Amino acid sequence: MTEDATAPAVSDGAASRERREKIRQRVADEGFVQIKALAEAYDVSVMTIHRDLDVLQSKGWLRKIRGGATAQPSAMYHGDVRHRLQAMAEAKRQLADAAAGLVSPGDSIMIDESTTGLSVAELLPSRGPLTVITNFLAAVNLLAGKPDIDLIALGGAYYPAYDAFLGLRTCDAIRSLHADVLFMSTTAITNGHCYHQSQETVAVKLALMDSADRRVLLVDHSKFAKNGLHQLAPLTAFDLVIVDSGTPEEELAALRTRGVPLHVAGSDTPLP
């Protein structure tokens, strides 16, 4: 099975783009797809699929592994936003409910590109009037035109796999603003520090942290079992860390020992 070498270059380019988009969607839907299965499905060579996956991986859509491709995150790969939206949905709702209790009418709020932050954004229209600042296009689309929400969208270079704007221009835009509270999440927590997969993400999150009076980190319990490549900050750099009720007691004890300002969402303890 090989591609037609006599096909015009323009047509071949269009066909390649269409095939890669189908591959991207299939990997996101199924979580893992074998290279051999993709080659058979699209009637191309295994080497062509390898090249397709290399392109998609370079853009952050998926991760190549032995024999196939996956949408599952790793220490080097953040995970497709569609996959992230489906993960830990109940824990994210619990965290968002707790975070919303910290919001007062008139506040200015920053939200990062995390899907946990998106769960917070869903609750904000009922808490207005508010000013919301975000680099997450999904949150921009959610809040655009909502009554009592003054929305500031942070521009920059658009990263489709994150559905967010990142880079130097985004950081510059953040530094020109100031907010009452920042709600953000993290990819992984190791030894009391936050980690992420990309330097671009770390740079933007650091700028957000520097531009808010109060920093609130929202963490579901799965983050304690994951790894990241680039260190962001210690948990003690946040004014409050909110975890979900599924967080193991040993993790809670370790956080308290480190002096992390902690709240367990869904508990009877009032928010500080």
Tab-separated table of N, CA and C in Angstrom, residues 95-96 98-99 102 110 112 114 116-117 120 181-190 192-196 205 209 214-220 223-224 232-244 255 260-265 271:
chain	number	residue	atom	x	y	z
A	95	LEU	N	-14.145	20.933	42.550
A	95	LEU	CA	-13.157	21.987	42.729
A	95	LEU	C	-13.720	23.343	42.307
A	96	ALA	N	-14.457	23.353	41.200
A	96	ALA	CA	-15.031	24.601	40.710
A	96	ALA	C	-16.062	25.161	41.682
A	98	ALA	N	-16.058	24.842	44.892
A	98	ALA	CA	-15.319	25.445	46.004
A	98	ALA	C	-14.697	26.775	45.587
A	99	ALA	N	-14.126	26.818	44.393
A	99	ALA	CA	-13.495	28.046	43.914
A	99	ALA	C	-14.505	29.171	43.778
A	102	LEU	N	-15.127	31.672	46.483
A	102	LEU	CA	-14.148	32.732	46.751
A	102	LEU	C	-14.412	33.986	45.916
A	110	MET	N	-8.506	36.012	36.902
A	110	MET	CA	-7.719	35.391	35.847
A	110	MET	C	-7.941	33.883	35.862
A	112	ASP	N	-6.482	30.297	33.832
A	112	ASP	CA	-5.487	29.765	32.905
A	112	ASP	C	-6.146	28.861	31.868
A	114	SER	N	-6.390	25.682	31.769
A	114	SER	CA	-6.735	24.356	32.272
A	114	SER	C	-8.220	24.076	32.119
A	116	THR	N	-9.854	22.495	34.325
A	116	THR	CA	-10.408	22.785	35.648
A	116	THR	C	-10.829	24.251	35.725
A	117	GLY	N	-9.992	25.133	35.194
A	117	GLY	CA	-10.353	26.542	35.128
A	117	GLY	C	-11.605	26.776	34.303
A	120	VAL	N	-14.579	26.351	36.385
A	120	VAL	CA	-14.828	27.556	37.178
A	120	VAL	C	-15.537	28.604	36.326
A	181	VAL	N	-7.863	37.799	41.777
A	181	VAL	CA	-7.641	36.386	42.070
A	181	VAL	C	-7.328	35.638	40.787
A	182	LEU	N	-6.432	34.671	40.891
A	182	LEU	CA	-6.105	33.757	39.799
A	182	LEU	C	-6.552	32.355	40.168
A	183	PHE	N	-7.301	31.719	39.261
A	183	PHE	CA	-7.630	30.305	39.396
A	183	PHE	C	-6.853	29.554	38.324
A	184	MET	N	-6.028	28.614	38.758
A	184	MET	CA	-5.260	27.838	37.793
A	184	MET	C	-5.092	26.406	38.287
A	185	SER	N	-4.652	25.549	37.370
A	185	SER	CA	-4.387	24.159	37.729
A	185	SER	C	-2.988	23.803	37.268
A	186	THR	N	-2.645	22.545	37.430
A	186	THR	CA	-1.306	22.086	37.059
A	186	THR	C	-1.401	20.679	36.497
A	187	THR	N	-0.393	20.291	35.736
A	187	THR	CA	-0.386	18.969	35.118
A	187	THR	C	0.006	17.876	36.101
A	188	ALA	N	1.004	18.182	36.935
A	188	ALA	CA	1.528	17.164	37.847
A	188	ALA	C	2.091	17.823	39.093
A	189	ILE	N	2.078	17.060	40.193
A	189	ILE	CA	2.671	17.526	41.443
A	189	ILE	C	3.658	16.465	41.929
A	190	THR	N	4.914	16.881	42.119
A	190	THR	CA	5.962	15.982	42.592
A	190	THR	C	6.772	16.696	43.664
A	192	GLY	N	6.018	18.322	46.245
A	192	GLY	CA	5.530	19.630	46.645
A	192	GLY	C	5.684	20.719	45.609
A	193	HIS	N	5.983	20.368	44.356
A	193	HIS	CA	6.132	21.341	43.284
A	193	HIS	C	5.194	21.020	42.118
A	194	CYS	N	4.780	22.053	41.410
A	194	CYS	CA	3.975	21.908	40.203
A	194	CYS	C	4.880	21.711	38.994
A	195	TYR	N	4.466	20.847	38.082
A	195	TYR	CA	5.214	20.608	36.848
A	195	TYR	C	4.275	20.651	35.645
A	196	HIS	N	4.861	21.037	34.495
A	196	HIS	CA	4.121	21.066	33.236
A	196	HIS	C	4.993	20.506	32.123
A	205	LYS	N	1.964	30.810	32.871
A	205	LYS	CA	1.436	30.636	34.223
A	205	LYS	C	2.198	31.484	35.236
A	209	MET	N	0.617	34.324	37.685
A	209	MET	CA	0.844	34.342	39.132
A	209	MET	C	1.361	35.694	39.601
A	214	ARG	N	-4.243	37.286	44.629
A	214	ARG	CA	-4.446	36.008	45.306
A	214	ARG	C	-4.342	34.875	44.296
A	215	ARG	N	-3.508	33.898	44.605
A	215	ARG	CA	-3.281	32.764	43.709
A	215	ARG	C	-3.936	31.517	44.282
A	216	VAL	N	-4.836	30.937	43.529
A	216	VAL	CA	-5.544	29.741	43.983
A	216	VAL	C	-5.276	28.609	42.997
A	217	LEU	N	-4.719	27.521	43.499
A	217	LEU	CA	-4.420	26.348	42.679
A	217	LEU	C	-5.495	25.290	42.910
A	218	LEU	N	-6.059	24.776	41.819
A	218	LEU	CA	-7.105	23.757	41.882
A	218	LEU	C	-6.523	22.439	41.383
A	219	VAL	N	-6.543	21.406	42.239
A	219	VAL	CA	-5.825	20.164	41.948
A	219	VAL	C	-6.713	18.952	42.216
A	220	ASP	N	-7.009	18.175	41.172
A	220	ASP	CA	-7.686	16.904	41.421
A	220	ASP	C	-6.640	15.855	41.785
A	223	LYS	N	-3.449	14.339	39.817
A	223	LYS	CA	-2.209	15.082	39.561
A	223	LYS	C	-1.048	14.552	40.402
A	224	PHE	N	-1.345	13.926	41.525
A	224	PHE	CA	-0.288	13.424	42.400
A	224	PHE	C	0.351	12.146	41.856
A	232	LEU	N	7.254	24.469	37.649
A	232	LEU	CA	6.607	25.779	37.675
A	232	LEU	C	6.883	26.511	38.985
A	233	ALA	N	6.420	25.952	40.099
A	233	ALA	CA	6.540	26.631	41.390
A	233	ALA	C	6.211	25.651	42.501
A	234	PRO	N	6.675	25.927	43.725
A	234	PRO	CA	6.251	25.107	44.864
A	234	PRO	C	4.802	25.408	45.220
A	235	LEU	N	4.142	24.471	45.829
A	235	LEU	CA	2.748	24.678	46.234
A	235	LEU	C	2.624	25.802	47.255
A	236	THR	N	3.690	26.050	47.995
A	236	THR	CA	3.657	27.121	48.984
A	236	THR	C	3.675	28.506	48.339
A	237	ALA	N	3.863	28.574	47.011
A	237	ALA	CA	3.799	29.855	46.311
A	237	ALA	C	2.357	30.311	46.105
A	238	PHE	N	1.393	29.442	46.421
A	238	PHE	CA	-0.019	29.774	46.249
A	238	PHE	C	-0.631	30.175	47.590
A	239	ASP	N	-1.585	31.086	47.521
A	239	ASP	CA	-2.276	31.507	48.735
A	239	ASP	C	-3.244	30.448	49.225
A	240	LEU	N	-3.704	29.608	48.298
A	240	LEU	CA	-4.612	28.522	48.664
A	240	LEU	C	-4.509	27.422	47.620
A	241	VAL	N	-4.451	26.176	48.083
A	241	VAL	CA	-4.494	25.008	47.209
A	241	VAL	C	-5.761	24.228	47.556
A	242	ILE	N	-6.641	24.070	46.573
A	242	ILE	CA	-7.891	23.332	46.777
A	242	ILE	C	-7.768	21.977	46.097
A	243	VAL	N	-7.977	20.912	46.864
A	243	VAL	CA	-7.950	19.552	46.327
A	243	VAL	C	-9.339	18.949	46.430
A	244	ASP	N	-9.601	17.911	45.639
A	244	ASP	CA	-10.920	17.280	45.701
A	244	ASP	C	-10.961	16.244	46.817
A	255	LEU	N	1.114	17.416	52.338
A	255	LEU	CA	0.940	18.820	51.993
A	255	LEU	C	0.930	19.685	53.248
A	260	VAL	N	1.624	23.805	53.151
A	260	VAL	CA	0.775	24.240	52.036
A	260	VAL	C	-0.577	24.705	52.575
A	261	PRO	N	-1.028	25.905	52.220
A	261	PRO	CA	-2.366	26.367	52.634
A	261	PRO	C	-3.431	25.565	51.887
A	262	LEU	N	-4.139	24.718	52.587
A	262	LEU	CA	-4.910	23.650	51.968
A	262	LEU	C	-6.395	23.742	52.316
A	263	HIS	N	-7.230	23.416	51.313
A	263	HIS	CA	-8.667	23.237	51.551
A	263	HIS	C	-9.133	22.035	50.751
A	264	VAL	N	-9.925	21.165	51.367
A	264	VAL	CA	-10.485	19.996	50.696
A	264	VAL	C	-11.898	20.336	50.241
A	265	ALA	N	-12.117	20.350	48.944
A	265	ALA	CA	-13.437	20.663	48.402
A	265	ALA	C	-14.456	19.632	48.876
A	271	LEU	N	-14.151	27.748	53.697
A	271	LEU	CA	-13.066	28.296	52.885
A	271	LEU	C	-12.394	29.442	53.634
